[in-house]
Amino acid sequence: MRDRASYNPFTLIRSLVALRNSPFVEPAVRQRLRAYNRPGFHPDDFDNSELLRHWTAELFSERGTLVDHLVTNNPLAGRHRDVADDSARNP
């Protein structure tokens, strides 16, 4: 399947100009992405502990469950909650 928008010169040029503002063109990001092609590379070669701490705090409560503002009511979304959550909402 081909991207029809790329055949429109105006859309293609506008997209390429917008790419200049993308974080993927920053030298540090390019260097890090290039490392994935290095022989013997493993993602653990980078220290991601600060990133992990940030997103763990952002996404999970102290009990390790997904924070309330990220839980969906869609039954098809694979929602997982603690039994304690149900009892707290329906005493």
CSV table of N, CA and C in Angstrom, one decimal:
chain,number,residue,atom,x,y,z
A,1,MET,N,0.8,-1.2,0.0
A,1,MET,CA,0.0,0.0,0.0
A,1,MET,C,0.9,1.2,0.0
A,2,ARG,N,0.5,2.2,-0.7
A,2,ARG,CA,1.3,3.4,-0.9
A,2,ARG,C,0.6,4.6,-0.2
A,3,ASP,N,1.3,5.6,0.2
A,3,ASP,CA,0.7,6.8,0.9
A,3,ASP,C,0.4,7.8,-0.2
A,4,ARG,N,-0.8,7.9,-0.5
A,4,ARG,CA,-1.2,8.8,-1.6
A,4,ARG,C,-0.8,10.3,-1.3
A,5,ALA,N,-0.8,10.7,-0.1
A,5,ALA,CA,-0.4,12.1,0.3
A,5,ALA,C,1.0,12.4,-0.2
A,6,SER,N,1.9,11.4,-0.2
A,6,SER,CA,3.2,11.6,-0.6
A,6,SER,C,3.4,11.9,-2.1
A,7,TYR,N,2.3,11.6,-2.8
A,7,TYR,CA,2.4,11.9,-4.3
A,7,TYR,C,2.0,13.4,-4.6
A,8,ASN,N,1.4,14.0,-3.6
A,8,ASN,CA,1.0,15.4,-3.7
A,8,ASN,C,2.3,16.2,-3.3
A,9,PRO,N,2.9,16.9,-4.2
A,9,PRO,CA,4.1,17.7,-3.9
A,9,PRO,C,3.9,18.7,-2.8
A,10,PHE,N,2.8,19.4,-2.8
A,10,PHE,CA,2.6,20.4,-1.7
A,10,PHE,C,2.6,19.7,-0.3
A,11,THR,N,1.9,18.6,-0.2
A,11,THR,CA,1.8,17.9,1.1
A,11,THR,C,3.1,17.3,1.5
A,12,LEU,N,3.9,16.8,0.5
A,12,LEU,CA,5.2,16.2,0.7
A,12,LEU,C,6.2,17.3,1.2
A,13,ILE,N,6.2,18.4,0.6
A,13,ILE,CA,7.1,19.5,1.0
A,13,ILE,C,6.7,20.1,2.3
A,14,ARG,N,5.4,20.2,2.6
A,14,ARG,CA,5.0,20.7,3.9
A,14,ARG,C,5.4,19.7,5.0
A,15,SER,N,5.3,18.5,4.7
A,15,SER,CA,5.7,17.4,5.7
A,15,SER,C,7.2,17.5,6.0
A,16,LEU,N,8.0,17.6,4.9
A,16,LEU,CA,9.5,17.7,5.1
A,16,LEU,C,9.9,18.9,5.8
A,17,VAL,N,9.2,20.1,5.6
A,17,VAL,CA,9.5,21.3,6.3
A,17,VAL,C,9.2,21.1,7.8
A,18,ALA,N,8.0,20.5,8.1
A,18,ALA,CA,7.6,20.2,9.5
A,18,ALA,C,8.6,19.3,10.2
A,19,LEU,N,9.3,18.4,9.4
A,19,LEU,CA,10.2,17.5,10.0
A,19,LEU,C,11.4,18.2,10.7
A,20,ARG,N,11.7,19.4,10.3
A,20,ARG,CA,12.8,20.2,10.9
A,20,ARG,C,12.5,20.4,12.4
A,21,ASN,N,11.2,20.5,12.8
A,21,ASN,CA,10.9,20.7,14.2
A,21,ASN,C,10.7,19.4,15.0
A,22,SER,N,10.9,18.3,14.4
A,22,SER,CA,10.7,17.0,15.0
A,22,SER,C,11.9,16.7,15.9
A,23,PRO,N,11.6,16.1,17.1
A,23,PRO,CA,12.7,15.8,18.0
A,23,PRO,C,13.6,14.7,17.4
A,24,PHE,N,13.2,14.0,16.4
A,24,PHE,CA,14.0,12.9,15.8
A,24,PHE,C,15.2,13.4,15.0
A,25,VAL,N,15.2,14.7,14.7
A,25,VAL,CA,16.3,15.2,13.9
A,25,VAL,C,17.4,15.8,14.8
A,26,GLU,N,17.2,15.8,16.1
A,26,GLU,CA,18.2,16.3,17.1
A,26,GLU,C,19.4,15.3,17.1
A,27,PRO,N,20.6,15.8,17.1
A,27,PRO,CA,21.8,15.0,17.1
A,27,PRO,C,21.8,13.9,18.2
A,28,ALA,N,21.4,14.2,19.4
A,28,ALA,CA,21.4,13.2,20.4
A,28,ALA,C,20.4,12.1,20.2
A,29,VAL,N,19.3,12.4,19.6
A,29,VAL,CA,18.3,11.3,19.3
A,29,VAL,C,18.8,10.5,18.1
A,30,ARG,N,19.3,11.1,17.1
A,30,ARG,CA,19.9,10.3,16.0
A,30,ARG,C,21.0,9.4,16.4
A,31,GLN,N,21.9,9.9,17.3
A,31,GLN,CA,23.0,9.1,17.8
A,31,GLN,C,22.5,7.9,18.6
A,32,ARG,N,21.5,8.1,19.4
A,32,ARG,CA,20.9,7.0,20.2
A,32,ARG,C,20.2,6.0,19.3
A,33,LEU,N,19.5,6.4,18.3
A,33,LEU,CA,18.8,5.5,17.4
A,33,LEU,C,19.8,4.7,16.5
A,34,ARG,N,20.9,5.4,16.2
A,34,ARG,CA,22.0,4.7,15.4
A,34,ARG,C,22.6,3.6,16.2
A,35,ALA,N,22.6,3.7,17.5
A,35,ALA,CA,23.2,2.7,18.4
A,35,ALA,C,22.5,1.4,18.2
A,36,TYR,N,21.2,1.4,17.9
A,36,TYR,CA,20.5,0.1,17.8
A,36,TYR,C,21.0,-0.7,16.6
A,37,ASN,N,21.7,-0.2,15.7
A,37,ASN,CA,22.3,-0.9,14.6
A,37,ASN,C,23.7,-1.4,14.9
A,38,ARG,N,24.3,-1.1,16.0
A,38,ARG,CA,25.6,-1.5,16.4
A,38,ARG,C,25.6,-3.0,16.7
A,39,PRO,N,26.6,-3.7,16.2
A,39,PRO,CA,26.7,-5.1,16.5
A,39,PRO,C,26.8,-5.4,18.1
A,40,GLY,N,26.0,-6.3,18.6
A,40,GLY,CA,26.0,-6.6,20.0
A,40,GLY,C,25.2,-5.7,20.8
A,41,PHE,N,24.5,-4.7,20.2
A,41,PHE,CA,23.7,-3.8,21.0
A,41,PHE,C,22.6,-4.4,21.8
A,42,HIS,N,22.3,-3.9,23.0
A,42,HIS,CA,21.2,-4.3,23.8
A,42,HIS,C,20.6,-3.0,24.4
A,43,PRO,N,19.3,-2.9,24.4
A,43,PRO,CA,18.7,-1.7,25.0
A,43,PRO,C,19.2,-1.4,26.4
A,44,ASP,N,19.6,-2.4,27.2
A,44,ASP,CA,20.1,-2.1,28.5
A,44,ASP,C,21.4,-1.4,28.5
A,45,ASP,N,22.0,-1.2,27.3
A,45,ASP,CA,23.3,-0.5,27.2
A,45,ASP,C,23.1,1.0,27.6
A,46,PHE,N,21.9,1.5,27.6
A,46,PHE,CA,21.6,2.8,28.0
A,46,PHE,C,21.0,2.8,29.4
A,47,ASP,N,21.4,3.8,30.2
A,47,ASP,CA,20.8,3.9,31.6
A,47,ASP,C,19.5,4.6,31.5
A,48,ASN,N,18.4,3.9,31.7
A,48,ASN,CA,17.0,4.4,31.6
A,48,ASN,C,16.4,4.5,32.9
A,49,SER,N,17.2,4.5,34.0
A,49,SER,CA,16.6,4.4,35.4
A,49,SER,C,15.8,5.7,35.7
A,50,GLU,N,16.2,6.9,35.3
A,50,GLU,CA,15.5,8.1,35.5
A,50,GLU,C,14.2,8.1,34.7
A,51,LEU,N,14.2,7.7,33.5
A,51,LEU,CA,13.0,7.6,32.7
A,51,LEU,C,12.0,6.6,33.3
A,52,LEU,N,12.5,5.5,33.7
A,52,LEU,CA,11.7,4.5,34.3
A,52,LEU,C,11.0,5.0,35.6
A,53,ARG,N,11.8,5.7,36.4
A,53,ARG,CA,11.2,6.3,37.7
A,53,ARG,C,10.1,7.3,37.4
A,54,HIS,N,10.4,8.1,36.4
A,54,HIS,CA,9.4,9.2,36.0
A,54,HIS,C,8.1,8.5,35.6
A,55,TRP,N,8.2,7.6,34.6
A,55,TRP,CA,6.9,7.0,34.1
A,55,TRP,C,6.2,6.1,35.0
A,56,THR,N,7.0,5.4,35.9
A,56,THR,CA,6.4,4.6,36.9
A,56,THR,C,5.5,5.4,37.8
A,57,ALA,N,6.1,6.6,38.2
A,57,ALA,CA,5.3,7.5,39.1
A,57,ALA,C,4.1,8.1,38.4
A,58,GLU,N,4.3,8.4,37.1
A,58,GLU,CA,3.2,9.0,36.3
A,58,GLU,C,2.1,8.0,36.0
A,59,LEU,N,2.4,6.8,35.8
A,59,LEU,CA,1.4,5.8,35.3
A,59,LEU,C,0.8,4.9,36.4
A,60,PHE,N,1.5,4.7,37.5
A,60,PHE,CA,1.0,3.7,38.5
A,60,PHE,C,0.9,4.3,39.9
A,61,SER,N,0.0,3.8,40.7
A,61,SER,CA,-0.2,4.2,42.0
A,61,SER,C,0.8,3.5,42.9
A,62,GLU,N,0.7,3.8,44.2
A,62,GLU,CA,1.6,3.2,45.2
A,62,GLU,C,1.5,1.6,45.2
A,63,ARG,N,0.2,1.2,44.9
A,63,ARG,CA,0.0,-0.3,44.9
A,63,ARG,C,0.4,-0.9,43.6
A,64,GLY,N,0.8,-0.2,42.7
A,64,GLY,CA,1.2,-0.7,41.4
A,64,GLY,C,0.1,-0.9,40.4
A,65,THR,N,-1.1,-0.3,40.7
A,65,THR,CA,-2.2,-0.4,39.7
A,65,THR,C,-2.2,0.9,38.9
A,66,LEU,N,-2.8,0.8,37.7
A,66,LEU,CA,-2.9,2.0,36.8
A,66,LEU,C,-3.6,3.1,37.5
A,67,VAL,N,-3.1,4.3,37.4
A,67,VAL,CA,-3.8,5.5,38.0
A,67,VAL,C,-5.1,5.7,37.4
A,68,ASP,N,-6.0,6.2,38.2
A,68,ASP,CA,-7.4,6.3,37.9
A,68,ASP,C,-7.7,7.1,36.6
A,69,HIS,N,-7.0,8.2,36.4
A,69,HIS,CA,-7.2,9.0,35.2
A,69,HIS,C,-6.8,8.3,33.9
A,70,LEU,N,-6.2,7.1,34.0
A,70,LEU,CA,-5.8,6.4,32.8
A,70,LEU,C,-6.7,5.2,32.6
A,71,VAL,N,-7.5,4.8,33.6
A,71,VAL,CA,-8.4,3.7,33.5
A,71,VAL,C,-9.6,4.0,32.6
A,72,THR,N,-9.9,3.1,31.7
A,72,THR,CA,-11.0,3.4,30.8
A,72,THR,C,-12.3,2.5,31.2
A,73,ASN,N,-13.4,3.0,30.8
A,73,ASN,CA,-14.6,2.2,31.0
A,73,ASN,C,-15.0,1.3,29.9
A,74,ASN,N,-14.1,1.2,28.9
A,74,ASN,CA,-14.3,0.4,27.7
A,74,ASN,C,-14.0,-1.1,28.1
A,75,PRO,N,-15.0,-2.0,28.1
A,75,PRO,CA,-14.7,-3.4,28.4
A,75,PRO,C,-13.8,-4.1,27.5
A,76,LEU,N,-13.6,-3.6,26.3
A,76,LEU,CA,-12.7,-4.2,25.3
A,76,LEU,C,-11.3,-3.7,25.4
A,77,ALA,N,-11.0,-2.8,26.3
A,77,ALA,CA,-9.7,-2.2,26.5
A,77,ALA,C,-8.8,-3.1,27.4
A,78,GLY,N,-9.3,-4.2,27.9
A,78,GLY,CA,-8.5,-5.0,28.8
A,78,GLY,C,-8.2,-4.4,30.1
A,79,ARG,N,-9.2,-3.7,30.7
A,79,ARG,CA,-9.1,-3.0,32.0
A,79,ARG,C,-8.8,-4.0,33.1
A,80,HIS,N,-7.8,-3.7,33.9
A,80,HIS,CA,-7.5,-4.5,35.1
A,80,HIS,C,-7.5,-3.6,36.3
A,81,ARG,N,-8.3,-4.0,37.3
A,81,ARG,CA,-8.4,-3.2,38.6
A,81,ARG,C,-8.2,-4.2,39.7
A,82,ASP,N,-7.8,-3.6,40.9
A,82,ASP,CA,-7.7,-4.4,42.1
A,82,ASP,C,-9.1,-4.6,42.6
A,83,VAL,N,-9.3,-5.7,43.3
A,83,VAL,CA,-10.6,-6.0,44.0
A,83,VAL,C,-10.8,-4.9,45.0
A,84,ALA,N,-9.7,-4.4,45.6
A,84,ALA,CA,-9.9,-3.3,46.6
A,84,ALA,C,-10.5,-2.0,46.0
A,85,ASP,N,-10.2,-1.8,44.7
A,85,ASP,CA,-10.8,-0.6,44.1
A,85,ASP,C,-12.3,-0.7,44.0
A,86,ASP,N,-12.8,-1.9,43.7
A,86,ASP,CA,-14.3,-2.1,43.6
A,86,ASP,C,-14.9,-1.9,45.0
A,87,SER,N,-14.3,-2.5,46.0
A,87,SER,CA,-14.9,-2.3,47.4
A,87,SER,C,-14.9,-0.9,47.8
A,88,ALA,N,-13.9,-0.1,47.5
A,88,ALA,CA,-13.8,1.3,47.9
A,88,ALA,C,-14.8,2.1,47.2
A,89,ARG,N,-15.2,1.7,46.0
A,89,ARG,CA,-16.2,2.5,45.2
A,89,ARG,C,-17.6,2.1,45.6
A,90,ASN,N,-17.8,0.8,45.9
A,90,ASN,CA,-19.2,0.3,46.2
A,90,ASN,C,-19.2,-0.3,47.6
A,91,PRO,N,-19.2,0.6,48.7
A,91,PRO,CA,-19.2,0.0,50.1
A,91,PRO,C,-20.4,-0.8,50.4
